[in-house]
mmCIF file of C-alpha atoms in Angstrom:
data_model
loop_
_atom_site.group_PDB
_atom_site.id
_atom_site.type_symbol
_atom_site.label_atom_id
_atom_site.label_comp_id
_atom_site.label_asym_id
_atom_site.label_seq_id
_atom_site.Cartn_x
_atom_site.Cartn_y
_atom_site.Cartn_z
ATOM 1 C CA MET A 32 -0.581 -4.131 31.321
ATOM 2 C CA ALA A 33 -2.308 -7.452 30.724
ATOM 3 C CA THR A 34 -5.454 -5.556 29.695
ATOM 4 C CA ARG A 35 -3.492 -3.594 27.087
ATOM 5 C CA VAL A 36 -1.960 -6.813 25.711
ATOM 6 C CA ARG A 37 -5.406 -8.427 25.454
ATOM 7 C CA LYS A 38 -6.771 -5.303 23.771
ATOM 8 C CA THR A 39 -3.910 -5.246 21.281
ATOM 9 C CA ASN A 40 -4.246 -8.960 20.522
ATOM 10 C CA THR A 41 -7.994 -8.618 20.003
ATOM 11 C CA GLU A 42 -7.553 -5.551 17.831
ATOM 12 C CA GLN A 43 -4.941 -7.350 15.731
ATOM 13 C CA ARG A 44 -7.233 -10.371 15.337
ATOM 14 C CA ILE A 45 -10.053 -8.132 14.132
ATOM 15 C CA LEU A 46 -7.730 -6.313 11.713
ATOM 16 C CA ASP A 47 -6.211 -9.559 10.443
ATOM 17 C CA THR A 48 -9.676 -10.976 9.790
ATOM 18 C CA ALA A 49 -10.909 -7.771 8.152
ATOM 19 C CA ALA A 50 -7.782 -7.576 5.968
ATOM 20 C CA GLY A 51 -8.325 -11.087 4.642
ATOM 21 C CA LEU A 52 -11.980 -10.417 3.939
ATOM 22 C CA PHE A 53 -11.379 -7.027 2.311
ATOM 23 C CA HIS A 54 -8.614 -8.571 0.205
ATOM 24 C CA ARG A 55 -10.928 -11.295 -1.118
ATOM 25 C CA HIS A 56 -14.268 -9.469 -1.353
ATOM 26 C CA GLY A 57 -13.543 -5.726 -1.458
ATOM 27 C CA LEU A 58 -14.549 -3.109 1.073
ATOM 28 C CA ARG A 59 -18.220 -2.984 0.110
ATOM 29 C CA GLY A 60 -18.487 -6.758 -0.161
ATOM 30 C CA VAL A 61 -17.761 -7.277 3.542
ATOM 31 C CA GLY A 62 -20.166 -6.452 6.341
ATOM 32 C CA VAL A 63 -19.295 -5.860 9.970
ATOM 33 C CA ASP A 64 -21.273 -8.960 10.957
ATOM 34 C CA GLN A 65 -19.011 -11.095 8.754
ATOM 35 C CA VAL A 66 -15.903 -9.629 10.409
ATOM 36 C CA ILE A 67 -17.429 -10.345 13.815
ATOM 37 C CA ALA A 68 -18.301 -13.932 12.894
ATOM 38 C CA ASP A 69 -14.953 -14.718 11.276
ATOM 39 C CA SER A 70 -12.851 -13.091 14.003
ATOM 40 C CA GLY A 71 -14.798 -14.770 16.802
ATOM 41 C CA VAL A 72 -15.260 -11.583 18.816
ATOM 42 C CA ALA A 73 -18.456 -10.213 20.292
ATOM 43 C CA LYS A 74 -20.179 -7.348 18.523
ATOM 44 C CA SER A 75 -19.581 -5.125 21.560
ATOM 45 C CA THR A 76 -15.856 -5.986 21.438
ATOM 46 C CA LEU A 77 -15.531 -4.992 17.800
ATOM 47 C CA TYR A 78 -17.367 -1.719 18.397
ATOM 48 C CA ALA A 79 -15.186 -1.012 21.446
ATOM 49 C CA HIS A 80 -12.199 -1.002 19.098
ATOM 50 C CA PHE A 81 -13.817 0.395 15.950
ATOM 51 C CA ARG A 82 -16.929 2.541 16.333
ATOM 52 C CA THR A 83 -17.891 2.269 12.662
ATOM 53 C CA LYS A 84 -17.025 0.236 9.587
ATOM 54 C CA ASP A 85 -15.292 3.355 8.260
ATOM 55 C CA ASP A 86 -13.046 3.366 11.357
ATOM 56 C CA LEU A 87 -12.244 -0.313 10.771
ATOM 57 C CA ILE A 88 -11.411 0.244 7.087
ATOM 58 C CA ALA A 89 -9.279 3.285 7.897
ATOM 59 C CA ALA A 90 -7.328 1.308 10.526
ATOM 60 C CA TYR A 91 -6.833 -1.533 8.029
ATOM 61 C CA LEU A 92 -5.546 0.936 5.406
ATOM 62 C CA ARG A 93 -3.184 2.642 7.880
ATOM 63 C CA ARG A 94 -1.757 -0.728 8.873
ATOM 64 C CA THR A 95 -1.449 -1.698 5.210
ATOM 65 C CA ASP A 96 0.287 1.617 4.521
ATOM 66 C CA ASP A 97 2.910 0.908 7.190
ATOM 67 C CA SER A 98 3.457 -2.619 5.891
ATOM 68 C CA TRP A 99 3.608 -1.678 2.210
ATOM 69 C CA MET A 100 5.907 1.294 2.758
ATOM 70 C CA GLY A 101 8.183 -0.980 4.772
ATOM 71 C CA GLN A 102 8.280 -3.473 1.906
ATOM 72 C CA LEU A 103 9.028 -0.770 -0.685
ATOM 73 C CA GLN A 104 11.785 0.699 1.471
ATOM 74 C CA ALA A 105 13.313 -2.707 2.203
ATOM 75 C CA ALA A 106 13.366 -3.557 -1.519
ATOM 76 C CA ALA A 107 14.974 -0.192 -2.277
ATOM 77 C CA GLU A 108 17.658 -0.690 0.360
ATOM 78 C CA ALA A 109 18.350 -4.225 -0.881
ATOM 79 C CA ALA A 110 19.267 -2.754 -4.280
ATOM 80 C CA GLY A 111 22.384 -1.160 -2.766
ATOM 81 C CA PRO A 112 23.490 2.218 -1.429
ATOM 82 C CA ASP A 113 23.004 4.189 -4.674
ATOM 83 C CA PRO A 114 19.649 6.066 -4.544
ATOM 84 C CA ALA A 115 19.262 5.765 -8.340
ATOM 85 C CA GLN A 116 19.512 1.977 -8.049
ATOM 86 C CA GLN A 117 17.105 2.051 -5.113
ATOM 87 C CA LEU A 118 14.491 3.847 -7.225
ATOM 88 C CA VAL A 119 14.552 0.862 -9.590
ATOM 89 C CA GLY A 120 15.039 -1.783 -6.898
ATOM 90 C CA LEU A 121 11.883 -0.797 -5.045
ATOM 91 C CA PHE A 122 9.902 -2.482 -7.839
ATOM 92 C CA ASP A 123 11.154 -5.809 -6.488
ATOM 93 C CA ALA A 124 8.613 -5.292 -3.687
ATOM 94 C CA LEU A 125 5.845 -5.509 -6.291
ATOM 95 C CA GLN A 126 7.313 -8.704 -7.696
ATOM 96 C CA ALA A 127 7.592 -10.219 -4.217
ATOM 97 C CA SER A 128 4.021 -9.196 -3.390
ATOM 98 C CA PHE A 129 2.664 -10.767 -6.575
ATOM 99 C CA ASP A 130 4.659 -13.936 -5.917
ATOM 100 C CA ARG A 131 3.319 -14.069 -2.366
ATOM 101 C CA HIS A 132 -0.321 -13.069 -2.807
ATOM 102 C CA GLY A 133 -1.094 -13.287 -6.504
ATOM 103 C CA PHE A 134 -2.592 -10.533 -8.593
ATOM 104 C CA PHE A 135 -5.143 -8.963 -6.276
ATOM 105 C CA GLY A 136 -4.300 -5.359 -7.089
ATOM 106 C CA CYS A 137 -3.745 -2.452 -4.740
ATOM 107 C CA PRO A 138 -5.899 -2.002 -1.629
ATOM 108 C CA PHE A 139 -5.462 1.769 -1.883
ATOM 109 C CA ILE A 140 -6.676 1.932 -5.478
ATOM 110 C CA SER A 141 -9.618 -0.274 -4.478
ATOM 111 C CA ALA A 142 -10.380 1.957 -1.505
ATOM 112 C CA ALA A 143 -10.159 5.081 -3.660
ATOM 113 C CA VAL A 144 -12.863 3.578 -5.880
ATOM 114 C CA GLU A 145 -15.069 2.179 -3.113
ATOM 115 C CA ALA A 146 -14.800 4.678 -0.246
ATOM 116 C CA GLU A 147 -16.869 7.841 0.026
ATOM 117 C CA LEU A 148 -14.872 11.033 -0.567
ATOM 118 C CA ASP A 149 -15.590 12.357 2.935
ATOM 119 C CA SER A 150 -14.736 9.079 4.709
ATOM 120 C CA LYS A 151 -11.816 8.232 6.971
ATOM 121 C CA ALA A 152 -11.008 5.394 4.567
ATOM 122 C CA HIS A 153 -10.592 7.849 1.686
ATOM 123 C CA ALA A 154 -8.441 10.108 3.893
ATOM 124 C CA ALA A 155 -6.204 7.116 4.750
ATOM 125 C CA THR A 156 -5.826 6.367 1.032
ATOM 126 C CA VAL A 157 -4.820 9.953 0.254
ATOM 127 C CA ALA A 158 -2.381 9.932 3.188
ATOM 128 C CA HIS A 159 -0.750 6.789 1.789
ATOM 129 C CA ALA A 160 -0.360 8.316 -1.678
ATOM 130 C CA ARG A 161 1.203 11.473 -0.224
ATOM 131 C CA ARG A 162 3.533 9.528 2.061
ATOM 132 C CA ARG A 163 4.725 7.344 -0.805
ATOM 133 C CA GLN A 164 5.239 10.300 -3.132
ATOM 134 C CA GLU A 165 7.162 12.242 -0.475
ATOM 135 C CA TRP A 166 9.476 9.259 -0.020
ATOM 136 C CA LEU A 167 9.961 8.818 -3.768
ATOM 137 C CA THR A 168 10.678 12.539 -4.131
ATOM 138 C CA SER A 169 13.221 12.400 -1.315
ATOM 139 C CA LEU A 170 14.917 9.372 -2.861
ATOM 140 C CA ALA A 171 14.971 11.032 -6.282
ATOM 141 C CA GLY A 172 16.512 14.116 -4.684
ATOM 142 C CA ALA A 173 19.184 11.952 -3.070
ATOM 143 C CA ALA A 174 19.883 10.521 -6.547
ATOM 144 C CA GLY A 175 20.727 14.065 -7.633
ATOM 145 C CA VAL A 176 18.040 14.617 -10.258
ATOM 146 C CA ALA A 177 17.076 18.220 -11.006
ATOM 147 C CA GLU A 178 13.328 17.593 -10.795
ATOM 148 C CA PRO A 179 12.822 14.931 -8.125
ATOM 149 C CA ALA A 180 9.065 15.531 -7.847
ATOM 150 C CA ALA A 181 8.615 14.906 -11.586
ATOM 151 C CA LEU A 182 10.510 11.621 -11.411
ATOM 152 C CA ALA A 183 8.538 10.652 -8.282
ATOM 153 C CA VAL A 184 5.258 11.223 -10.137
ATOM 154 C CA HIS A 185 6.493 9.061 -13.021
ATOM 155 C CA LEU A 186 7.494 6.234 -10.661
ATOM 156 C CA GLY A 187 4.255 6.506 -8.698
ATOM 157 C CA LEU A 188 2.279 6.083 -11.911
ATOM 158 C CA LEU A 189 4.353 3.019 -12.784
ATOM 159 C CA ILE A 190 3.690 1.473 -9.355
ATOM 160 C CA ASP A 191 -0.056 2.122 -9.533
ATOM 161 C CA GLY A 192 -0.222 1.012 -13.163
ATOM 162 C CA ALA A 193 1.594 -2.234 -12.453
ATOM 163 C CA LEU A 194 -0.711 -3.034 -9.540
ATOM 164 C CA ALA A 195 -3.855 -2.244 -11.527
ATOM 165 C CA SER A 196 -2.697 -4.007 -14.709
ATOM 166 C CA GLY A 197 -1.483 -7.015 -12.736
ATOM 167 C CA ARG A 198 -4.979 -7.390 -11.336
ATOM 168 C CA LEU A 199 -6.603 -6.958 -14.724
ATOM 169 C CA LEU A 200 -4.249 -9.094 -16.824
ATOM 170 C CA GLN A 201 -3.113 -11.613 -14.175
ATOM 171 C CA ASP A 202 0.362 -11.492 -15.693
ATOM 172 C CA ARG A 203 3.619 -11.004 -13.770
ATOM 173 C CA ALA A 204 5.164 -9.503 -16.909
ATOM 174 C CA VAL A 205 3.489 -6.180 -16.127
ATOM 175 C CA VAL A 206 5.734 -5.809 -13.077
ATOM 176 C CA ASP A 207 8.823 -6.607 -15.121
ATOM 177 C CA ALA A 208 7.723 -3.991 -17.664
ATOM 178 C CA ALA A 209 7.123 -1.416 -14.915
ATOM 179 C CA LYS A 210 10.593 -2.051 -13.476
ATOM 180 C CA ALA A 211 12.176 -1.682 -16.936
ATOM 181 C CA SER A 212 10.267 1.578 -17.446
ATOM 182 C CA ALA A 213 11.418 2.789 -14.032
ATOM 183 C CA ARG A 214 15.016 2.057 -14.978
ATOM 184 C CA ALA A 215 14.577 4.020 -18.223
ATOM 185 C CA ALA A 216 12.950 6.928 -16.370
ATOM 186 C CA VAL A 217 15.730 7.100 -13.790
ATOM 187 C CA LEU A 218 18.373 6.946 -16.536
ATOM 188 C CA ALA A 219 16.585 9.663 -18.526
ATOM 189 C CA HIS A 220 16.405 11.973 -15.515
ATOM 190 C CA THR A 221 20.024 11.403 -14.504
ATOM 191 C CA ALA A 222 21.247 11.729 -18.110
ATOM 192 C CA GLN A 223 19.256 14.937 -18.518
ATOM 193 C CA ASP A 224 20.889 16.359 -15.411
ATOM 194 C CA THR A 225 24.330 15.358 -16.631
ATOM 195 C CA ALA A 226 23.687 17.061 -19.994
ATOM 196 C CA THR A 227 22.385 20.197 -18.262
ATOM 197 C CA ALA A 228 25.470 20.341 -16.052
ATOM 198 C CA ALA A 229 27.752 19.997 -19.110
#
């Protein structure tokens, strides 16, 4: 048991170090030797946990996926019990992230640009996008819209656009604009369904 705890703590330290470095310098801008030096682990220890840099990046992205999805879901739930309100409220997670970390963009968009198409890192990025879209589609379905997948695509584009534009423009207003557009999209889809039903 103690061995597993040590392994987990070491693995977390490596991932924490790698996350900070990837966040500041990008995936290609960070070498394994830098992760080893900054985390204070031996080279053999790092490779015992992550056989390749691709494995390390993929693990970092999977952990980021769990964290980010948790933040989106928590922000949605904080908006109240109405799924339509939750679809708008989830954008508060973007505002909180920008307030906490600044405008560093989206690690998944960065990975999609930097990772090779046949890499585990790219696969982790695609898995995140699918997981997020499935959740948005489910939430849109719970809101009673006729085409939940279409609304989910619209909201996904707003999330990605806000993260990319926030990085480019360094302006929190892009998140406010994305949230306002999300509200308009949700209203349009629910109004359309009401008109169809009438």
